[in-house]
mmCIF file of C-alpha atoms in Angstrom:
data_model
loop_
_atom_site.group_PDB
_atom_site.id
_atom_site.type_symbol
_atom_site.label_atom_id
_atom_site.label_comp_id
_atom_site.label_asym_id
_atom_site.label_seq_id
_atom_site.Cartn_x
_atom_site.Cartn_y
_atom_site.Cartn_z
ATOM 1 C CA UNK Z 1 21.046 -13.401 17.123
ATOM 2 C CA UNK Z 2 18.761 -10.716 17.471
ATOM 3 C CA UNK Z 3 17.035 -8.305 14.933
ATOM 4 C CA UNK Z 4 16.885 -4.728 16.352
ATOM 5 C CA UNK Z 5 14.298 -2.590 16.033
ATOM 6 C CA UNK Z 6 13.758 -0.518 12.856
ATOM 7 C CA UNK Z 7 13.131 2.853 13.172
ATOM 8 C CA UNK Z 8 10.283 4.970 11.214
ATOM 9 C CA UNK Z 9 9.412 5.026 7.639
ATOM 10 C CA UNK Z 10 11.147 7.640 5.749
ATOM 11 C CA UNK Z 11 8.498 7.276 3.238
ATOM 12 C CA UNK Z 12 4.630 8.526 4.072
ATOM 13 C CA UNK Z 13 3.225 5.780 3.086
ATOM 14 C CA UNK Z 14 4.030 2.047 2.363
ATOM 15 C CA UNK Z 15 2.546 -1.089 1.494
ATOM 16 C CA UNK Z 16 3.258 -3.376 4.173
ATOM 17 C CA UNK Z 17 1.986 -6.604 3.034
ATOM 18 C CA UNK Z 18 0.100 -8.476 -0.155
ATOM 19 C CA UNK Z 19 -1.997 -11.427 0.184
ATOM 20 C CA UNK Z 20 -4.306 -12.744 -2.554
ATOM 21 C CA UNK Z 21 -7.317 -10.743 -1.001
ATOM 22 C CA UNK Z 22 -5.975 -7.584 -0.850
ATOM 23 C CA UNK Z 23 -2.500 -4.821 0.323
ATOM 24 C CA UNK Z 24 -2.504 -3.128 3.726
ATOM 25 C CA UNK Z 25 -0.949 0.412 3.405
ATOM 26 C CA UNK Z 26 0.647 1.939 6.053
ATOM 27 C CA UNK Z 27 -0.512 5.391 6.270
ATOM 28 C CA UNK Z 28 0.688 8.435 9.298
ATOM 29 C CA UNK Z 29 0.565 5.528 12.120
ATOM 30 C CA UNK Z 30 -2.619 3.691 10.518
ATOM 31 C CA UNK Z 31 -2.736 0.504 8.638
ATOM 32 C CA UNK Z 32 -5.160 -0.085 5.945
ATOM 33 C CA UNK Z 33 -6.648 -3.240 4.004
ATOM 34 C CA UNK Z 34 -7.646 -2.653 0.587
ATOM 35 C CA UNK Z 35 -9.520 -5.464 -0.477
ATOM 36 C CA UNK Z 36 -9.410 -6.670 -4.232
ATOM 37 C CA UNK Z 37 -13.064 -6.541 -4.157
ATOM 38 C CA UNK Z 38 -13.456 -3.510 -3.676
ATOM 39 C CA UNK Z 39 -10.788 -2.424 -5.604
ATOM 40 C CA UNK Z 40 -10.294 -5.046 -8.793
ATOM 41 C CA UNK Z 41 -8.336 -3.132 -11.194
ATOM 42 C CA UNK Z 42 -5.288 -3.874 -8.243
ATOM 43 C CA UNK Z 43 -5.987 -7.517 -9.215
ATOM 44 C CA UNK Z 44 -3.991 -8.320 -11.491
ATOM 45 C CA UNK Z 45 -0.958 -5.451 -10.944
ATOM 46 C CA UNK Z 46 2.521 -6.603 -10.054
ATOM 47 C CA UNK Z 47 4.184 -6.213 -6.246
ATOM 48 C CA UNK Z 48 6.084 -3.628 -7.793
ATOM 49 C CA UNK Z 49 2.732 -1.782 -9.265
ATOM 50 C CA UNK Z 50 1.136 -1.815 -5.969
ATOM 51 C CA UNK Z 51 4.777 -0.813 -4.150
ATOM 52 C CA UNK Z 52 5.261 2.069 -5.966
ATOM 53 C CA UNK Z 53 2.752 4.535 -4.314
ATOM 54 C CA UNK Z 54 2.930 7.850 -3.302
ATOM 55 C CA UNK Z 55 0.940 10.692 -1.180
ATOM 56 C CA UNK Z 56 0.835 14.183 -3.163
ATOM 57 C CA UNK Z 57 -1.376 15.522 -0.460
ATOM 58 C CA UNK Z 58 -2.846 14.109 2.809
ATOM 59 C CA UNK Z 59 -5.965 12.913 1.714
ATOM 60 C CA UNK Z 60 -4.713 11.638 -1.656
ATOM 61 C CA UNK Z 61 -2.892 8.376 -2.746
ATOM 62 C CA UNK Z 62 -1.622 8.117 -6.511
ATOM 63 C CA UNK Z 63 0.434 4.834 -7.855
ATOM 64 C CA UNK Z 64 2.218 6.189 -10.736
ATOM 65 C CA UNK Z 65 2.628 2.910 -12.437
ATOM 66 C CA UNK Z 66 -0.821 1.924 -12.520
#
């Protein structure tokens, strides 16, 4: 069986994947690592914290639950 191919993000950004060094978002066609040391206080926030993130305006990311 084969999986087909999803088609684009409704949302404007998403995060894509967690590890324990960091979440890559998925921004307009570019992936980005944040790395928990550069950014600690994402540490110790839940998948669904770090899920839940939204783009008011293009050069500004806000996670509501955090």
């Amino acid at each position: 069986m084969k999986s087909g191919t999803l088609g684009r993000s409704t949302s404007p950004v998403e995060v894509t994947n967690i590890s324990p060094h960091g979440f890559w978002l998925f921004i307009a066609d570019r992936e980005l690592f944040v790395p928990f040391e550069h950014f600690p206080w994402f540490r110790d926030a839940s998948i669904r914290e770090i899920t839940r993130v939204e783009l008011p305006s293009s050069h500004h990311l806000y996670w509501p639950d955090l």
